[in-house]
């Protein structure tokens, strides 16, 4: 807040560099290259740019400007034209992910017209993977069909302006039930696997929330390992693109109790300026020191400070001691997609970085 208007401390995010780099070490073991999805958390991205050599998945010009070394960017095109391609090339971006034939044709026509052999680009073609859940409609619109990807790989393989060529696939975030990755990919790209340089398997590696356990995580990691072994045996390098898996665990949300009545706890922030995934994906943050069901304690509903009925952090959380006004509530794994909205003119929370010496 620009002006202090409450006796309570302001809420804030607490980012542990130590935990961030522990997460990064884990994903480095999974793939040949790591590309951080920059949209997940900008502050995490800026630390990674300064202190590591990871690449970045970027979707907008706004995010593009936040990264100094543009050569580390994979830019995801959507409805671009020649002017935008020139803008990206002039900025130093040389790596692109394209998910539809229109954008692919625009890129090809533009680069062939320019005839600038010194401006080779890296290109990933985004391919749809089959989704097996009921809530898949909005995800089917991204990526080309496998037969179109196969045709395009053969079309672009010999283009003089192409350096590295590959395929990009992606699982929905927190998807723990569709990780038969190697078998599915070998079925749809087996005929062209030796024509590509990179396979980017995207992100989607799950993180633990209260209503989303990750007991299957070990199997997910096993599937990723098997996929890497398969593509490496074909001379292909594998890229993993974690956003949530890198950004969520290092960051806690620290808030303070404003009011308590009838076991309802109101804290001095909102899901609208801290963790929109509470609404978007129905993900509920874990609370530090919370008890398991059946353990003796005090049960509360934790709500944000707006009058909106959706502004509920947790419907039921059991804590070891009674809460009072001013007490601290700490939410775990709060760093992924903790963007804020303009709803009720809520302020953007600051992020405090700790564990500076890892």
Short mmCIF file of C-alpha atoms in Angstrom, two decimals:
data_model
loop_
_atom_site.label_atom_id
_atom_site.label_comp_id
_atom_site.label_asym_id
_atom_site.label_seq_id
_atom_site.Cartn_x
_atom_site.Cartn_y
_atom_site.Cartn_z
CA UNK A 1 0.00 0.00 0.00
CA UNK A 2 1.27 3.51 -0.75
CA UNK A 3 -0.14 4.86 2.51
CA UNK A 4 -0.42 2.85 5.71
CA UNK A 5 -4.08 2.74 6.73
CA UNK A 6 -4.23 -0.30 8.99
CA UNK A 7 -2.50 -1.41 12.17
CA UNK A 8 -2.04 -4.84 10.59
CA UNK A 9 1.12 -5.65 8.60
CA UNK A 10 0.62 -5.68 4.83
CA UNK A 11 0.33 -9.15 3.26
CA UNK A 12 3.24 -10.25 1.07
CA UNK A 13 4.78 -13.11 -0.87
CA UNK A 14 7.92 -14.76 0.53
CA UNK A 15 10.24 -16.25 -2.10
CA UNK A 16 12.98 -18.70 -1.08
CA UNK A 17 15.83 -18.79 -3.61
CA UNK A 18 17.06 -21.98 -1.95
CA UNK A 19 13.80 -23.82 -2.70
CA UNK A 20 13.68 -22.37 -6.22
CA UNK A 21 17.09 -23.77 -7.09
CA UNK A 22 16.24 -27.11 -5.49
CA UNK A 23 13.26 -27.32 -7.84
CA UNK A 24 15.45 -26.32 -10.77
CA UNK A 25 18.02 -29.00 -9.91
CA UNK A 26 15.23 -31.61 -10.03
CA UNK A 27 13.99 -30.61 -13.47
CA UNK A 28 17.53 -30.34 -14.85
CA UNK A 29 17.83 -34.08 -14.24
CA UNK A 30 14.77 -34.72 -16.39
CA UNK A 31 15.70 -33.12 -19.70
CA UNK A 32 18.53 -31.86 -21.89
CA UNK A 33 17.28 -28.27 -21.67
CA UNK A 34 14.99 -26.36 -19.30
CA UNK A 35 12.78 -23.55 -20.60
CA UNK A 36 10.89 -21.61 -17.90
CA UNK A 37 7.40 -20.48 -18.83
CA UNK A 38 7.80 -16.78 -18.01
CA UNK A 39 4.08 -16.10 -17.61
CA UNK A 40 3.99 -18.21 -14.43
CA UNK A 41 5.84 -15.72 -12.23
CA UNK A 42 7.91 -12.82 -13.51
CA UNK A 43 10.08 -12.44 -10.40
CA UNK A 44 11.09 -16.09 -10.57
CA UNK A 45 11.92 -15.54 -14.25
CA UNK A 46 14.16 -12.58 -13.52
CA UNK A 47 16.12 -14.58 -10.91
CA UNK A 48 16.54 -17.44 -13.37
CA UNK A 49 17.78 -15.13 -16.12
CA UNK A 50 20.36 -13.53 -13.85
CA UNK A 51 21.68 -16.70 -12.22
CA UNK A 52 21.15 -19.57 -14.66
CA UNK A 53 21.30 -20.43 -18.36
CA UNK A 54 17.69 -21.66 -18.72
CA UNK A 55 15.58 -20.61 -21.69
CA UNK A 56 12.25 -18.79 -21.47
CA UNK A 57 8.85 -19.43 -23.01
CA UNK A 58 7.30 -16.01 -23.76
CA UNK A 59 3.83 -15.21 -25.11
CA UNK A 60 3.60 -11.40 -25.31
CA UNK A 61 5.73 -8.39 -26.22
CA UNK A 62 5.19 -7.15 -22.67
CA UNK A 63 6.91 -10.22 -21.25
CA UNK A 64 9.54 -10.02 -23.99
CA UNK A 65 10.71 -6.65 -22.67
CA UNK A 66 11.25 -8.08 -19.18
CA UNK A 67 14.04 -10.39 -20.39
CA UNK A 68 17.37 -8.80 -21.30
CA UNK A 69 18.94 -11.69 -23.22
CA UNK A 70 16.44 -12.18 -26.05
CA UNK A 71 18.49 -15.05 -27.51
CA UNK A 72 17.17 -17.23 -24.65
CA UNK A 73 13.55 -16.68 -25.60
CA UNK A 74 11.18 -19.11 -27.32
CA UNK A 75 8.43 -16.81 -28.56
CA UNK A 76 4.95 -18.33 -28.93
CA UNK A 77 3.40 -16.81 -32.06
CA UNK A 78 -0.31 -16.11 -32.36
CA UNK A 79 -1.79 -14.25 -35.31
CA UNK A 80 1.42 -12.47 -36.17
CA UNK A 81 2.38 -10.55 -39.32
CA UNK A 82 5.63 -9.56 -41.03
CA UNK A 83 6.05 -6.43 -38.93
CA UNK A 84 5.86 -8.42 -35.70
CA UNK A 85 8.32 -11.00 -37.02
CA UNK A 86 10.75 -8.20 -37.95
CA UNK A 87 10.29 -6.66 -34.49
CA UNK A 88 11.17 -9.97 -32.85
CA UNK A 89 14.16 -10.59 -35.12
CA UNK A 90 15.46 -7.06 -34.55
CA UNK A 91 15.19 -7.65 -30.80
CA UNK A 92 17.38 -10.74 -31.16
CA UNK A 93 14.71 -13.42 -30.84
CA UNK A 94 15.59 -16.42 -33.00
CA UNK A 95 13.42 -19.20 -31.58
CA UNK A 96 9.70 -19.57 -32.21
CA UNK A 97 6.83 -21.88 -31.34
CA UNK A 98 3.99 -21.91 -33.89
CA UNK A 99 0.69 -23.70 -33.33
CA UNK A 100 -1.27 -23.22 -36.57
CA UNK A 101 -0.76 -23.35 -40.32
CA UNK A 102 -1.65 -19.68 -40.89
CA UNK A 103 1.13 -18.42 -38.62
CA UNK A 104 3.50 -20.98 -40.09
CA UNK A 105 2.81 -19.75 -43.64
CA UNK A 106 3.29 -16.11 -42.58
CA UNK A 107 6.71 -16.98 -41.11
CA UNK A 108 7.78 -18.96 -44.18
CA UNK A 109 6.67 -16.32 -46.69
CA UNK A 110 8.29 -13.52 -44.69
CA UNK A 111 11.66 -15.24 -44.23
CA UNK A 112 11.78 -16.45 -47.84
CA UNK A 113 11.01 -12.93 -49.08
CA UNK A 114 13.70 -11.38 -46.90
CA UNK A 115 16.36 -13.89 -48.03
CA UNK A 116 18.66 -13.15 -45.10
CA UNK A 117 20.77 -16.28 -44.69
CA UNK A 118 22.41 -14.91 -41.54
CA UNK A 119 19.05 -14.94 -39.77
CA UNK A 120 18.43 -18.61 -39.25
CA UNK A 121 15.65 -19.39 -36.80
CA UNK A 122 14.77 -22.27 -34.52
CA UNK A 123 11.23 -23.54 -34.97
CA UNK A 124 8.99 -25.75 -32.84
CA UNK A 125 5.64 -26.89 -34.22
CA UNK A 126 3.03 -27.22 -31.52
CA UNK A 127 1.07 -30.46 -31.79
CA UNK A 128 -2.21 -31.38 -30.10
CA UNK A 129 -2.15 -34.28 -27.72
CA UNK A 130 -5.26 -36.31 -27.13
CA UNK A 131 -7.04 -35.28 -23.94
CA UNK A 132 -8.98 -37.90 -22.03
CA UNK A 133 -10.94 -35.76 -19.59
CA UNK A 134 -14.37 -34.14 -19.94
CA UNK A 135 -13.15 -30.55 -19.43
CA UNK A 136 -10.99 -30.33 -22.53
CA UNK A 137 -12.81 -28.01 -24.93
CA UNK A 138 -10.66 -24.93 -24.60
CA UNK A 139 -7.43 -26.92 -24.81
CA UNK A 140 -8.18 -28.55 -28.13
CA UNK A 141 -7.82 -25.24 -29.96
CA UNK A 142 -4.05 -25.13 -29.41
CA UNK A 143 -1.71 -27.03 -31.66
CA UNK A 144 -1.83 -28.65 -35.07
CA UNK A 145 -3.01 -32.13 -35.82
CA UNK A 146 -0.27 -34.72 -35.96
CA UNK A 147 -0.64 -35.23 -39.74
CA UNK A 148 -0.17 -31.47 -40.30
CA UNK A 149 2.89 -31.46 -38.05
CA UNK A 150 4.35 -34.39 -39.97
CA UNK A 151 3.84 -32.61 -43.31
CA UNK A 152 5.31 -29.38 -41.96
CA UNK A 153 8.39 -31.09 -40.50
CA UNK A 154 9.16 -32.51 -43.93
CA UNK A 155 8.42 -29.12 -45.55
CA UNK A 156 10.72 -27.12 -43.27
CA UNK A 157 13.51 -29.63 -42.75
CA UNK A 158 15.43 -28.48 -45.80
CA UNK A 159 14.69 -24.74 -45.56
CA UNK A 160 17.90 -22.73 -45.52
CA UNK A 161 16.62 -20.36 -42.83
CA UNK A 162 15.91 -23.16 -40.34
CA UNK A 163 18.54 -24.03 -37.76
CA UNK A 164 16.94 -26.32 -35.15
CA UNK A 165 13.55 -27.89 -35.89
CA UNK A 166 11.28 -29.66 -33.47
CA UNK A 167 7.90 -30.44 -31.97
CA UNK A 168 6.21 -28.93 -28.94
CA UNK A 169 3.49 -30.70 -26.97
CA UNK A 170 1.88 -29.73 -23.70
CA UNK A 171 -0.18 -31.31 -20.96
CA UNK A 172 -2.76 -29.29 -19.06
CA UNK A 173 -1.51 -27.86 -15.80
CA UNK A 174 -1.82 -30.20 -12.80
CA UNK A 175 -2.77 -33.03 -15.13
CA UNK A 176 -1.76 -36.22 -13.36
CA UNK A 177 -3.80 -38.75 -15.31
CA UNK A 178 -2.47 -38.43 -18.86
CA UNK A 179 1.22 -39.07 -18.70
CA UNK A 180 1.66 -42.08 -20.97
CA UNK A 181 3.84 -39.71 -22.90
CA UNK A 182 6.36 -41.99 -24.56
CA UNK A 183 3.78 -44.45 -25.90
CA UNK A 184 1.51 -41.70 -27.23
CA UNK A 185 4.34 -39.74 -28.85
CA UNK A 186 5.98 -42.78 -30.41
CA UNK A 187 2.62 -43.55 -32.02
CA UNK A 188 2.09 -40.10 -33.57
CA UNK A 189 5.64 -38.89 -34.35
CA UNK A 190 7.52 -42.16 -34.68
CA UNK A 191 7.88 -41.74 -38.45
CA UNK A 192 9.50 -38.30 -38.20
CA UNK A 193 11.38 -38.47 -34.91
CA UNK A 194 14.73 -38.66 -36.66
CA UNK A 195 13.90 -35.57 -38.75
CA UNK A 196 13.74 -33.27 -35.73
CA UNK A 197 16.34 -31.79 -33.39
CA UNK A 198 14.18 -30.97 -30.37
CA UNK A 199 11.15 -32.38 -28.60
CA UNK A 200 9.63 -29.95 -26.09
CA UNK A 201 7.24 -31.82 -23.79
CA UNK A 202 5.96 -28.60 -22.21
CA UNK A 203 5.12 -28.37 -18.52
CA UNK A 204 2.18 -29.76 -16.58
CA UNK A 205 4.32 -31.34 -13.85
CA UNK A 206 1.99 -31.34 -10.82
CA UNK A 207 2.43 -29.49 -7.54
CA UNK A 208 0.71 -30.33 -4.26
CA UNK A 209 -2.33 -28.32 -3.21
CA UNK A 210 -4.89 -29.17 -0.53
CA UNK A 211 -7.39 -30.57 -3.03
CA UNK A 212 -4.79 -31.88 -5.46
CA UNK A 213 -2.40 -34.50 -4.18
CA UNK A 214 0.55 -35.61 -6.25
CA UNK A 215 1.15 -39.19 -5.18
CA UNK A 216 1.42 -39.95 -8.89
CA UNK A 217 4.36 -37.54 -9.28
CA UNK A 218 6.95 -40.30 -9.22
CA UNK A 219 5.19 -42.00 -12.12
CA UNK A 220 5.11 -38.68 -14.03
CA UNK A 221 8.86 -38.27 -13.53
CA UNK A 222 9.39 -41.88 -14.63
CA UNK A 223 7.40 -41.23 -17.81
CA UNK A 224 9.44 -38.12 -18.57
CA UNK A 225 12.69 -40.05 -18.04
CA UNK A 226 11.56 -42.83 -20.39
CA UNK A 227 10.56 -40.26 -23.02
CA UNK A 228 13.96 -38.60 -22.81
CA UNK A 229 15.76 -41.92 -23.18
CA UNK A 230 13.66 -42.70 -26.26
CA UNK A 231 14.24 -39.36 -28.03
CA UNK A 232 17.93 -39.27 -27.09
CA UNK A 233 18.33 -42.70 -28.68
CA UNK A 234 17.06 -41.12 -31.91
CA UNK A 235 19.52 -38.22 -31.68
CA UNK A 236 16.88 -35.75 -30.44
CA UNK A 237 17.32 -33.41 -27.46
CA UNK A 238 14.42 -33.03 -25.03
CA UNK A 239 13.22 -29.74 -23.57
CA UNK A 240 11.03 -29.53 -20.48
CA UNK A 241 9.08 -26.35 -19.86
CA UNK A 242 8.01 -26.18 -16.21
CA UNK A 243 6.23 -23.12 -14.90
CA UNK A 244 4.18 -24.19 -11.93
CA UNK A 245 6.69 -26.84 -10.80
CA UNK A 246 9.44 -24.18 -10.55
CA UNK A 247 7.44 -21.20 -9.32
CA UNK A 248 4.89 -22.60 -6.85
CA UNK A 249 6.96 -24.35 -4.12
CA UNK A 250 9.48 -21.53 -3.46
CA UNK A 251 6.83 -18.95 -2.62
CA UNK A 252 4.58 -18.56 0.41
CA UNK A 253 1.73 -16.09 0.80
CA UNK A 254 1.82 -14.37 4.20
CA UNK A 255 -1.43 -12.70 5.29
CA UNK A 256 -2.93 -11.47 8.56
CA UNK A 257 -6.27 -12.05 10.26
CA UNK A 258 -8.60 -9.03 10.13
CA UNK A 259 -11.73 -10.52 11.67
CA UNK A 260 -13.13 -13.74 13.10
CA UNK A 261 -16.79 -14.64 13.54
CA UNK A 262 -18.63 -17.98 13.57
CA UNK A 263 -15.36 -19.73 12.65
CA UNK A 264 -15.11 -17.50 9.55
CA UNK A 265 -11.68 -15.88 9.25
CA UNK A 266 -11.23 -12.77 7.10
CA UNK A 267 -7.66 -12.06 6.05
CA UNK A 268 -6.21 -8.83 4.65
CA UNK A 269 -5.87 -9.93 1.03
CA UNK A 270 -8.00 -11.64 -1.57
CA UNK A 271 -7.81 -14.47 -4.08
CA UNK A 272 -8.18 -11.66 -6.65
CA UNK A 273 -4.78 -10.15 -5.84
CA UNK A 274 -2.92 -13.28 -4.75
CA UNK A 275 -3.98 -16.63 -6.19
CA UNK A 276 -6.54 -16.46 -9.00
CA UNK A 277 -6.14 -20.18 -9.60
CA UNK A 278 -8.45 -20.60 -6.62
CA UNK A 279 -11.22 -19.52 -9.00
CA UNK A 280 -9.77 -20.47 -12.37
CA UNK A 281 -8.72 -24.03 -11.53
CA UNK A 282 -10.32 -24.56 -8.11
CA UNK A 283 -6.90 -25.07 -6.54
CA UNK A 284 -6.82 -24.58 -2.76
CA UNK A 285 -3.57 -23.55 -1.12
CA UNK A 286 -2.18 -25.54 1.78
CA UNK A 287 -1.94 -23.65 5.08
CA UNK A 288 1.26 -23.92 7.09
CA UNK A 289 0.87 -26.15 10.19
CA UNK A 290 -2.66 -27.23 9.28
CA UNK A 291 -3.85 -30.51 10.79
CA UNK A 292 -5.17 -33.54 9.02
CA UNK A 293 -8.83 -34.49 9.21
CA UNK A 294 -9.56 -36.19 12.55
CA UNK A 295 -6.76 -34.44 14.44
CA UNK A 296 -7.84 -32.26 17.36
CA UNK A 297 -7.83 -28.57 16.58
CA UNK A 298 -9.89 -25.53 15.54
CA UNK A 299 -11.69 -25.51 12.23
CA UNK A 300 -12.06 -22.34 10.13
CA UNK A 301 -13.25 -21.05 6.79
CA UNK A 302 -10.66 -18.60 5.43
CA UNK A 303 -12.02 -15.80 3.26
CA UNK A 304 -10.53 -12.82 1.45
CA UNK A 305 -11.41 -9.25 2.31
CA UNK A 306 -13.76 -8.53 -0.62
CA UNK A 307 -17.55 -9.00 -0.48
CA UNK A 308 -17.45 -11.50 -3.35
CA UNK A 309 -18.81 -14.96 -2.59
CA UNK A 310 -16.01 -16.58 -4.65
CA UNK A 311 -13.32 -14.97 -2.53
CA UNK A 312 -12.71 -18.10 -0.45
CA UNK A 313 -9.18 -19.38 0.12
CA UNK A 314 -10.24 -22.47 2.05
CA UNK A 315 -13.69 -23.73 3.03
CA UNK A 316 -12.32 -25.87 5.81
CA UNK A 317 -8.91 -25.81 7.44
CA UNK A 318 -8.07 -27.28 10.85
CA UNK A 319 -5.42 -25.40 12.88
CA UNK A 320 -3.72 -26.36 16.18
CA UNK A 321 -4.63 -23.14 18.06
CA UNK A 322 -7.36 -20.50 18.15
CA UNK A 323 -6.87 -17.55 15.83
CA UNK A 324 -6.99 -13.92 16.91
CA UNK A 325 -6.99 -10.65 14.99
CA UNK A 326 -3.47 -9.94 13.76
CA UNK A 327 -2.39 -13.58 13.67
CA UNK A 328 -0.38 -14.68 10.66
CA UNK A 329 -1.78 -17.09 8.06
CA UNK A 330 0.83 -18.61 5.76
CA UNK A 331 -0.20 -20.35 2.53
CA UNK A 332 2.23 -22.80 0.89
CA UNK A 333 3.06 -23.37 -2.80
CA UNK A 334 1.62 -19.93 -3.64
CA UNK A 335 4.05 -18.78 -6.34
CA UNK A 336 2.46 -19.98 -9.57
CA UNK A 337 0.06 -17.65 -11.39
CA UNK A 338 -0.22 -15.32 -8.39
CA UNK A 339 -1.26 -12.46 -10.67
CA UNK A 340 -3.53 -9.70 -9.46
CA UNK A 341 -6.66 -8.10 -10.89
CA UNK A 342 -8.21 -4.62 -10.70
CA UNK A 343 -11.19 -6.00 -8.81
CA UNK A 344 -12.05 -3.73 -5.85
CA UNK A 345 -8.82 -1.81 -6.60
CA UNK A 346 -6.86 -4.35 -4.61
CA UNK A 347 -3.11 -3.59 -4.45
CA UNK A 348 -0.42 -5.76 -6.00
CA UNK A 349 1.48 -7.48 -3.21
CA UNK A 350 5.25 -7.15 -2.86
CA UNK A 351 7.53 -10.19 -2.96
CA UNK A 352 10.26 -10.53 -0.32
CA UNK A 353 13.20 -12.69 -1.39
CA UNK A 354 15.03 -14.75 1.25
CA UNK A 355 17.79 -17.39 1.34
CA UNK A 356 20.02 -15.16 -0.73
CA UNK A 357 23.01 -17.46 -0.13
CA UNK A 358 21.97 -20.85 -1.35
#
